[in-house]
Amino acid sequence: MEDNSARLFNDRLIRRLILALIVVVNVLIVGIVLALCVRSWPILDGTPLGRLLFSTEWHPSTGKFGLLTFIVGTFAVTAGAMLLAVPPCLLSAIYLSEYAPRWIRTLSAPLIDLLAGIPSVIYGLWGVLVIVPLVQDRIAPLFGVKSTGYSVLAAAVVLAVMIVPVLVHISVEVMKAVPRELREASLSLGATRWETVKHVVLRKSRSGLFAAGVLATSRALGETMAVLMVAGNYVFALPRTPFDQAYPLPALIANNYGEMLSMPHYEAALMAAALVLLLIVLIFNVTSQAILLRFARA
Amino acid sequence: MPEPSTTHISVRNLSVHYGGQPALKNVSVNIPDRKITAVLGPSGCGKTTFLRCLNRLVDTVDGVSVSGQVLVDGEDLFDPAAEVTHIRKKMGLLSQRPYPLPMSIYDNVAYGPRIHGQSDRGELDALVEHHLKLAGLWDEVKGRLRAPATSLSIGQQQRLCLARGLAVGPEIILADEPTSALDPISSAHIEGKFKELRDQYTIVIVTHILRQARRLADYVIFMYMGELVEHGPAAEVFNAPREKQTREYISGVIS
């Protein structure tokens, strides 16, 4: 009989190694939250939470650190991007999954995925060179508004393009996972292709499509560089229209960390901003998971 | 022996290629009106492709090419001018496994009528009840019509699919090995329904279960490697097959 002890030992070793890795990953997320809490403590300790979250006053030199402008900026830019991206992406995904002949699918799917590989600073440059002037010279005048072009809208457009690959790719995969026989059941009753898509394919894949939206939103919430380059980063007022400047949280942190000089509590305030951003993303993801679970049960 | 009956579906010189590979070779056959026709043959003989031609679901395959004619009530299904949703409405389909639509039991049956313009609440209620009864499912589901169709057992799901297909008022029922995923009791249930429905519908059933064909069929089509080998009244084909391949299949030499 052969000696199995070495093989069995390896088996146990691998299992423990993988377990250790998983533990490290889980500890990491807790560690990040803890570190941010500790570093932002000077602000959290001294400032009422309400003033930190719901004040628009941001005057580091006088010790006023209200984050509302940045929180609103983050949500405005993300919501704008989702509004712009979701309808065309959903329709593209429907086309690619349900209508396109194979050669179009094989040609366009990798091209769309390629969008995901473009560095975000390139998107930022494209935004500055193309979208910002477009908003300034064409779109804002259309609505009778004066705009520098650096705006919620410009950021939303750039972000929308950045989340296209996430939305389209996942949506196509999700819809293609719907069994062919289910489509045929609908078609065989005399339904048109569009009726089949609307009543059967979309309904069957709604939880997956929702998940695609969640991933895209998370990505948009945290996107820093491209947004920072085109949003305008205006500190002193909330954006009222899409043509106003915005200053999302990631841009605030990236722009100012390292230049805090000796202003008291400035670093802690930026850490608090980071903590708020992280919590927004975490809460968003946990809520989405809960909704997905309810989908799965239904 | 059944009296010779009128033709409902007339298949003429039907050939199908998938990306250049032949799947059906020059098949011509008349399918009798309001009888059960069993399409028999070993796996890969083209019987499912044949069935999928009858309601033009074969269209949905990438790289398929079809030549020949399928005449239903004198109308050629493959005529470029033919309108496919109207053709498919004439035929109910039962597939190998039940695929209930992702909606409630009620909505599954109401789906077809709604698509074809029925929106009256009372009419829909009546249609749903009538066809669930016709499929022998009503008593089991009448208290939970709003429950998702996937909550039914697989045998119940297949009867739901039958009710769903009948609800659009077809003339023809196409069934592709409709009992292959079912337990024996559910299978018997479906077969029993077919026997009840044979007077009102033309039924075409693809099967590889020889005994099922013997139990059900009035007319038999035997296919082998994409070709139509033999067809005729069931008694003739089963008791006195003319072709060697049919004899071998029926006696179990090939399967």
mmCIF file of N, CA and C in Angstrom, chain B residues 65-147:
data_model
loop_
_atom_site.group_PDB
_atom_site.id
_atom_site.type_symbol
_atom_site.label_atom_id
_atom_site.label_comp_id
_atom_site.label_asym_id
_atom_site.label_seq_id
_atom_site.Cartn_x
_atom_site.Cartn_y
_atom_site.Cartn_z
ATOM 1 N N SER B 65 -30.105 27.086 -42.396
ATOM 2 C CA SER B 65 -30.735 27.355 -43.681
ATOM 3 C C SER B 65 -31.763 26.264 -43.960
ATOM 4 N N VAL B 66 -32.929 26.691 -44.406
ATOM 5 C CA VAL B 66 -34.045 25.783 -44.616
ATOM 6 C C VAL B 66 -34.502 25.897 -46.053
ATOM 7 N N SER B 67 -34.758 24.749 -46.686
ATOM 8 C CA SER B 67 -35.395 24.801 -48.000
ATOM 9 C C SER B 67 -36.561 23.821 -48.007
ATOM 10 N N GLY B 68 -37.495 24.053 -48.918
ATOM 11 C CA GLY B 68 -38.683 23.209 -48.959
ATOM 12 C C GLY B 68 -39.888 23.954 -48.423
ATOM 13 N N GLN B 69 -40.991 23.207 -48.271
ATOM 14 C CA GLN B 69 -42.234 23.837 -47.851
ATOM 15 C C GLN B 69 -42.862 23.091 -46.694
ATOM 16 N N VAL B 70 -43.528 23.844 -45.808
ATOM 17 C CA VAL B 70 -44.415 23.241 -44.818
ATOM 18 C C VAL B 70 -45.754 23.944 -44.974
ATOM 19 N N LEU B 71 -46.755 23.188 -45.451
ATOM 20 C CA LEU B 71 -48.065 23.797 -45.673
ATOM 21 C C LEU B 71 -49.000 23.448 -44.522
ATOM 22 N N VAL B 72 -49.527 24.489 -43.874
ATOM 23 C CA VAL B 72 -50.536 24.290 -42.841
ATOM 24 C C VAL B 72 -51.798 24.999 -43.307
ATOM 25 N N ASP B 73 -52.876 24.262 -43.408
ATOM 26 C CA ASP B 73 -54.113 24.823 -43.964
ATOM 27 C C ASP B 73 -53.824 25.505 -45.302
ATOM 28 N N GLY B 74 -52.922 24.913 -46.074
ATOM 29 C CA GLY B 74 -52.622 25.451 -47.394
ATOM 30 C C GLY B 74 -51.664 26.623 -47.422
ATOM 31 N N GLU B 75 -51.224 27.093 -46.244
ATOM 32 C CA GLU B 75 -50.323 28.253 -46.196
ATOM 33 C C GLU B 75 -48.894 27.762 -45.966
ATOM 34 N N ASP B 76 -47.952 28.247 -46.793
ATOM 35 C CA ASP B 76 -46.560 27.819 -46.645
ATOM 36 C C ASP B 76 -45.881 28.607 -45.535
ATOM 37 N N LEU B 77 -45.444 27.878 -44.478
ATOM 38 C CA LEU B 77 -44.820 28.552 -43.339
ATOM 39 C C LEU B 77 -43.526 29.241 -43.717
ATOM 40 N N PHE B 78 -42.817 28.683 -44.688
ATOM 41 C CA PHE B 78 -41.506 29.233 -45.020
ATOM 42 C C PHE B 78 -41.558 30.221 -46.177
ATOM 43 N N ASP B 79 -42.769 30.553 -46.595
ATOM 44 C CA ASP B 79 -42.931 31.642 -47.537
ATOM 45 C C ASP B 79 -42.356 32.915 -46.909
ATOM 46 N N PRO B 80 -41.483 33.625 -47.638
ATOM 47 C CA PRO B 80 -40.894 34.841 -47.059
ATOM 48 C C PRO B 80 -41.940 35.834 -46.559
ATOM 49 N N ALA B 81 -43.132 35.781 -47.130
ATOM 50 C CA ALA B 81 -44.165 36.722 -46.714
ATOM 51 C C ALA B 81 -44.955 36.212 -45.513
ATOM 52 N N ALA B 82 -44.708 34.974 -45.095
ATOM 53 C CA ALA B 82 -45.494 34.417 -43.993
ATOM 54 C C ALA B 82 -45.184 35.148 -42.684
ATOM 55 N N GLU B 83 -46.208 35.287 -41.866
ATOM 56 C CA GLU B 83 -46.064 36.062 -40.629
ATOM 57 C C GLU B 83 -45.953 35.080 -39.473
ATOM 58 N N VAL B 84 -44.804 35.138 -38.796
ATOM 59 C CA VAL B 84 -44.440 34.009 -37.948
ATOM 60 C C VAL B 84 -45.243 33.941 -36.636
ATOM 61 N N THR B 85 -45.619 35.095 -36.057
ATOM 62 C CA THR B 85 -46.345 35.024 -34.787
ATOM 63 C C THR B 85 -47.726 34.403 -34.981
ATOM 64 N N HIS B 86 -48.315 34.669 -36.140
ATOM 65 C CA HIS B 86 -49.632 34.119 -36.438
ATOM 66 C C HIS B 86 -49.545 32.608 -36.676
ATOM 67 N N ILE B 87 -48.428 32.185 -37.285
ATOM 68 C CA ILE B 87 -48.208 30.746 -37.480
ATOM 69 C C ILE B 87 -48.043 30.047 -36.140
ATOM 70 N N ARG B 88 -47.218 30.653 -35.285
ATOM 71 C CA ARG B 88 -46.917 29.986 -34.010
ATOM 72 C C ARG B 88 -48.133 29.930 -33.099
ATOM 73 N N LYS B 89 -49.012 30.892 -33.258
ATOM 74 C CA LYS B 89 -50.224 30.913 -32.436
ATOM 75 C C LYS B 89 -51.093 29.694 -32.717
ATOM 76 N N LYS B 90 -50.941 29.140 -33.922
ATOM 77 C CA LYS B 90 -51.741 27.973 -34.280
ATOM 78 C C LYS B 90 -51.253 26.698 -33.613
ATOM 79 N N MET B 91 -50.075 26.796 -32.958
ATOM 80 C CA MET B 91 -49.465 25.564 -32.440
ATOM 81 C C MET B 91 -49.032 25.739 -30.993
ATOM 82 N N GLY B 92 -49.439 24.807 -30.168
ATOM 83 C CA GLY B 92 -48.935 24.793 -28.807
ATOM 84 C C GLY B 92 -47.693 23.922 -28.760
ATOM 85 N N LEU B 93 -46.719 24.321 -27.946
ATOM 86 C CA LEU B 93 -45.478 23.561 -27.873
ATOM 87 C C LEU B 93 -45.259 23.031 -26.456
ATOM 88 N N LEU B 94 -44.924 21.758 -26.369
ATOM 89 C CA LEU B 94 -44.472 21.189 -25.099
ATOM 90 C C LEU B 94 -43.041 20.731 -25.286
ATOM 91 N N SER B 95 -42.135 21.242 -24.447
ATOM 92 C CA SER B 95 -40.735 20.868 -24.621
ATOM 93 C C SER B 95 -40.351 19.737 -23.677
ATOM 94 N N GLN B 96 -39.086 19.313 -23.778
ATOM 95 C CA GLN B 96 -38.649 18.132 -23.025
ATOM 96 C C GLN B 96 -38.790 18.312 -21.526
ATOM 97 N N ARG B 97 -38.390 19.487 -21.068
ATOM 98 C CA ARG B 97 -38.602 19.823 -19.665
ATOM 99 C C ARG B 97 -39.586 20.974 -19.637
ATOM 100 N N PRO B 98 -40.412 21.050 -18.600
ATOM 101 C CA PRO B 98 -41.311 22.205 -18.539
ATOM 102 C C PRO B 98 -40.520 23.482 -18.265
ATOM 103 N N TYR B 99 -40.828 24.522 -19.008
ATOM 104 C CA TYR B 99 -40.219 25.822 -18.739
ATOM 105 C C TYR B 99 -41.314 26.836 -18.439
ATOM 106 N N PRO B 100 -41.781 26.868 -17.194
ATOM 107 C CA PRO B 100 -42.789 27.878 -16.865
ATOM 108 C C PRO B 100 -42.175 29.272 -16.978
ATOM 109 N N LEU B 101 -42.949 30.232 -17.464
ATOM 110 C CA LEU B 101 -42.460 31.595 -17.557
ATOM 111 C C LEU B 101 -42.292 32.156 -16.141
ATOM 112 N N PRO B 102 -41.372 33.128 -15.987
ATOM 113 C CA PRO B 102 -41.084 33.636 -14.638
ATOM 114 C C PRO B 102 -42.218 34.518 -14.118
ATOM 115 N N MET B 103 -43.367 33.941 -13.886
ATOM 116 C CA MET B 103 -44.518 34.692 -13.383
ATOM 117 C C MET B 103 -45.456 33.711 -12.682
ATOM 118 N N SER B 104 -46.623 34.178 -12.283
ATOM 119 C CA SER B 104 -47.497 33.325 -11.488
ATOM 120 C C SER B 104 -48.158 32.251 -12.362
ATOM 121 N N ILE B 105 -48.795 31.299 -11.707
ATOM 122 C CA ILE B 105 -49.511 30.237 -12.405
ATOM 123 C C ILE B 105 -50.551 30.856 -13.339
ATOM 124 N N TYR B 106 -51.331 31.791 -12.771
ATOM 125 C CA TYR B 106 -52.364 32.474 -13.550
ATOM 126 C C TYR B 106 -51.765 33.168 -14.773
ATOM 127 N N ASP B 107 -50.696 33.942 -14.526
ATOM 128 C CA ASP B 107 -50.114 34.738 -15.617
ATOM 129 C C ASP B 107 -49.498 33.862 -16.707
ATOM 130 N N ASN B 108 -49.024 32.679 -16.331
ATOM 131 C CA ASN B 108 -48.499 31.767 -17.344
ATOM 132 C C ASN B 108 -49.571 31.416 -18.365
ATOM 133 N N VAL B 109 -50.757 31.094 -17.870
ATOM 134 C CA VAL B 109 -51.827 30.708 -18.787
ATOM 135 C C VAL B 109 -52.373 31.941 -19.512
ATOM 136 N N ALA B 110 -52.429 33.071 -18.795
ATOM 137 C CA ALA B 110 -53.001 34.285 -19.382
ATOM 138 C C ALA B 110 -52.033 34.959 -20.348
ATOM 139 N N TYR B 111 -50.750 34.559 -20.314
ATOM 140 C CA TYR B 111 -49.720 35.230 -21.104
ATOM 141 C C TYR B 111 -50.074 35.297 -22.591
ATOM 142 N N GLY B 112 -50.390 34.122 -23.172
ATOM 143 C CA GLY B 112 -50.700 34.085 -24.598
ATOM 144 C C GLY B 112 -51.922 34.924 -24.959
ATOM 145 N N PRO B 113 -53.061 34.675 -24.304
ATOM 146 C CA PRO B 113 -54.246 35.493 -24.609
ATOM 147 C C PRO B 113 -53.985 36.998 -24.469
ATOM 148 N N ARG B 114 -53.228 37.383 -23.447
ATOM 149 C CA ARG B 114 -52.934 38.809 -23.262
ATOM 150 C C ARG B 114 -52.146 39.353 -24.433
ATOM 151 N N ILE B 115 -51.154 38.593 -24.867
ATOM 152 C CA ILE B 115 -50.335 39.043 -25.994
ATOM 153 C C ILE B 115 -51.193 39.233 -27.231
ATOM 154 N N HIS B 116 -52.187 38.362 -27.374
ATOM 155 C CA HIS B 116 -53.027 38.464 -28.563
ATOM 156 C C HIS B 116 -54.231 39.370 -28.330
ATOM 157 N N GLY B 117 -54.115 40.221 -27.294
ATOM 158 C CA GLY B 117 -55.059 41.330 -27.198
ATOM 159 C C GLY B 117 -56.189 41.172 -26.205
ATOM 160 N N GLN B 118 -56.254 40.047 -25.504
ATOM 161 C CA GLN B 118 -57.336 39.870 -24.531
ATOM 162 C C GLN B 118 -56.960 40.589 -23.230
ATOM 163 N N SER B 119 -57.718 41.587 -22.832
ATOM 164 C CA SER B 119 -57.381 42.276 -21.592
ATOM 165 C C SER B 119 -58.547 42.286 -20.617
ATOM 166 N N ASP B 120 -59.664 41.736 -21.028
ATOM 167 C CA ASP B 120 -60.838 41.733 -20.151
ATOM 168 C C ASP B 120 -60.639 40.748 -19.005
ATOM 169 N N ARG B 121 -60.768 41.273 -17.788
ATOM 170 C CA ARG B 121 -60.503 40.495 -16.586
ATOM 171 C C ARG B 121 -61.337 39.207 -16.522
ATOM 172 N N GLY B 122 -62.622 39.356 -16.739
ATOM 173 C CA GLY B 122 -63.514 38.206 -16.631
ATOM 174 C C GLY B 122 -63.207 37.147 -17.684
ATOM 175 N N GLU B 123 -62.978 37.618 -18.908
ATOM 176 C CA GLU B 123 -62.643 36.689 -19.994
ATOM 177 C C GLU B 123 -61.367 35.920 -19.665
ATOM 178 N N LEU B 124 -60.378 36.653 -19.159
ATOM 179 C CA LEU B 124 -59.105 36.008 -18.828
ATOM 180 C C LEU B 124 -59.306 34.969 -17.723
ATOM 181 N N ASP B 125 -60.051 35.369 -16.696
ATOM 182 C CA ASP B 125 -60.315 34.414 -15.605
ATOM 183 C C ASP B 125 -60.927 33.128 -16.153
ATOM 184 N N ALA B 126 -61.896 33.307 -17.053
ATOM 185 C CA ALA B 126 -62.586 32.142 -17.606
ATOM 186 C C ALA B 126 -61.636 31.296 -18.450
ATOM 187 N N LEU B 127 -60.811 31.980 -19.275
ATOM 188 C CA LEU B 127 -59.846 31.259 -20.110
ATOM 189 C C LEU B 127 -58.881 30.452 -19.249
ATOM 190 N N VAL B 128 -58.365 31.100 -18.206
ATOM 191 C CA VAL B 128 -57.384 30.440 -17.350
ATOM 192 C C VAL B 128 -58.018 29.205 -16.710
ATOM 193 N N GLU B 129 -59.220 29.376 -16.180
ATOM 194 C CA GLU B 129 -59.874 28.246 -15.518
ATOM 195 C C GLU B 129 -60.137 27.121 -16.512
ATOM 196 N N HIS B 130 -60.673 27.492 -17.667
ATOM 197 C CA HIS B 130 -61.015 26.480 -18.666
ATOM 198 C C HIS B 130 -59.787 25.658 -19.068
ATOM 199 N N HIS B 131 -58.680 26.349 -19.340
ATOM 200 C CA HIS B 131 -57.525 25.624 -19.858
ATOM 201 C C HIS B 131 -56.758 24.882 -18.774
ATOM 202 N N LEU B 132 -56.820 25.391 -17.541
ATOM 203 C CA LEU B 132 -56.224 24.622 -16.454
ATOM 204 C C LEU B 132 -57.021 23.341 -16.228
ATOM 205 N N LYS B 133 -58.336 23.426 -16.396
ATOM 206 C CA LYS B 133 -59.160 22.217 -16.285
ATOM 207 C C LYS B 133 -58.845 21.247 -17.414
ATOM 208 N N LEU B 134 -58.710 21.813 -18.631
ATOM 209 C CA LEU B 134 -58.420 20.991 -19.800
ATOM 210 C C LEU B 134 -57.112 20.221 -19.607
ATOM 211 N N ALA B 135 -56.139 20.878 -18.949
ATOM 212 C CA ALA B 135 -54.847 20.229 -18.737
ATOM 213 C C ALA B 135 -54.840 19.394 -17.462
ATOM 214 N N GLY B 136 -55.976 19.352 -16.763
ATOM 215 C CA GLY B 136 -56.071 18.522 -15.572
ATOM 216 C C GLY B 136 -55.287 19.062 -14.398
ATOM 217 N N LEU B 137 -55.187 20.374 -14.295
ATOM 218 C CA LEU B 137 -54.395 20.959 -13.211
ATOM 219 C C LEU B 137 -55.236 21.809 -12.272
ATOM 220 N N TRP B 138 -56.444 22.152 -12.700
ATOM 221 C CA TRP B 138 -57.246 23.142 -11.983
ATOM 222 C C TRP B 138 -57.424 22.809 -10.504
ATOM 223 N N ASP B 139 -57.822 21.552 -10.209
ATOM 224 C CA ASP B 139 -58.120 21.206 -8.828
ATOM 225 C C ASP B 139 -56.903 21.349 -7.920
ATOM 226 N N GLU B 140 -55.702 21.167 -8.509
ATOM 227 C CA GLU B 140 -54.500 21.233 -7.684
ATOM 228 C C GLU B 140 -54.031 22.662 -7.439
ATOM 229 N N VAL B 141 -54.439 23.605 -8.287
ATOM 230 C CA VAL B 141 -53.875 24.961 -8.161
ATOM 231 C C VAL B 141 -54.916 26.050 -7.931
ATOM 232 N N LYS B 142 -56.189 25.702 -7.898
ATOM 233 C CA LYS B 142 -57.200 26.767 -7.899
ATOM 234 C C LYS B 142 -57.085 27.696 -6.700
ATOM 235 N N GLY B 143 -56.521 27.197 -5.592
ATOM 236 C CA GLY B 143 -56.385 28.049 -4.423
ATOM 237 C C GLY B 143 -55.140 28.923 -4.429
ATOM 238 N N ARG B 144 -54.261 28.704 -5.383
ATOM 239 C CA ARG B 144 -52.996 29.465 -5.346
ATOM 240 C C ARG B 144 -52.570 29.903 -6.742
ATOM 241 N N LEU B 145 -53.513 30.495 -7.451
ATOM 242 C CA LEU B 145 -53.222 30.920 -8.828
ATOM 243 C C LEU B 145 -52.162 32.013 -8.875
ATOM 244 N N ARG B 146 -52.009 32.758 -7.771
ATOM 245 C CA ARG B 146 -51.046 33.866 -7.758
ATOM 246 C C ARG B 146 -49.650 33.414 -7.342
ATOM 247 N N ALA B 147 -49.501 32.143 -6.983
ATOM 248 C CA ALA B 147 -48.183 31.647 -6.590
ATOM 249 C C ALA B 147 -47.294 31.540 -7.826
#
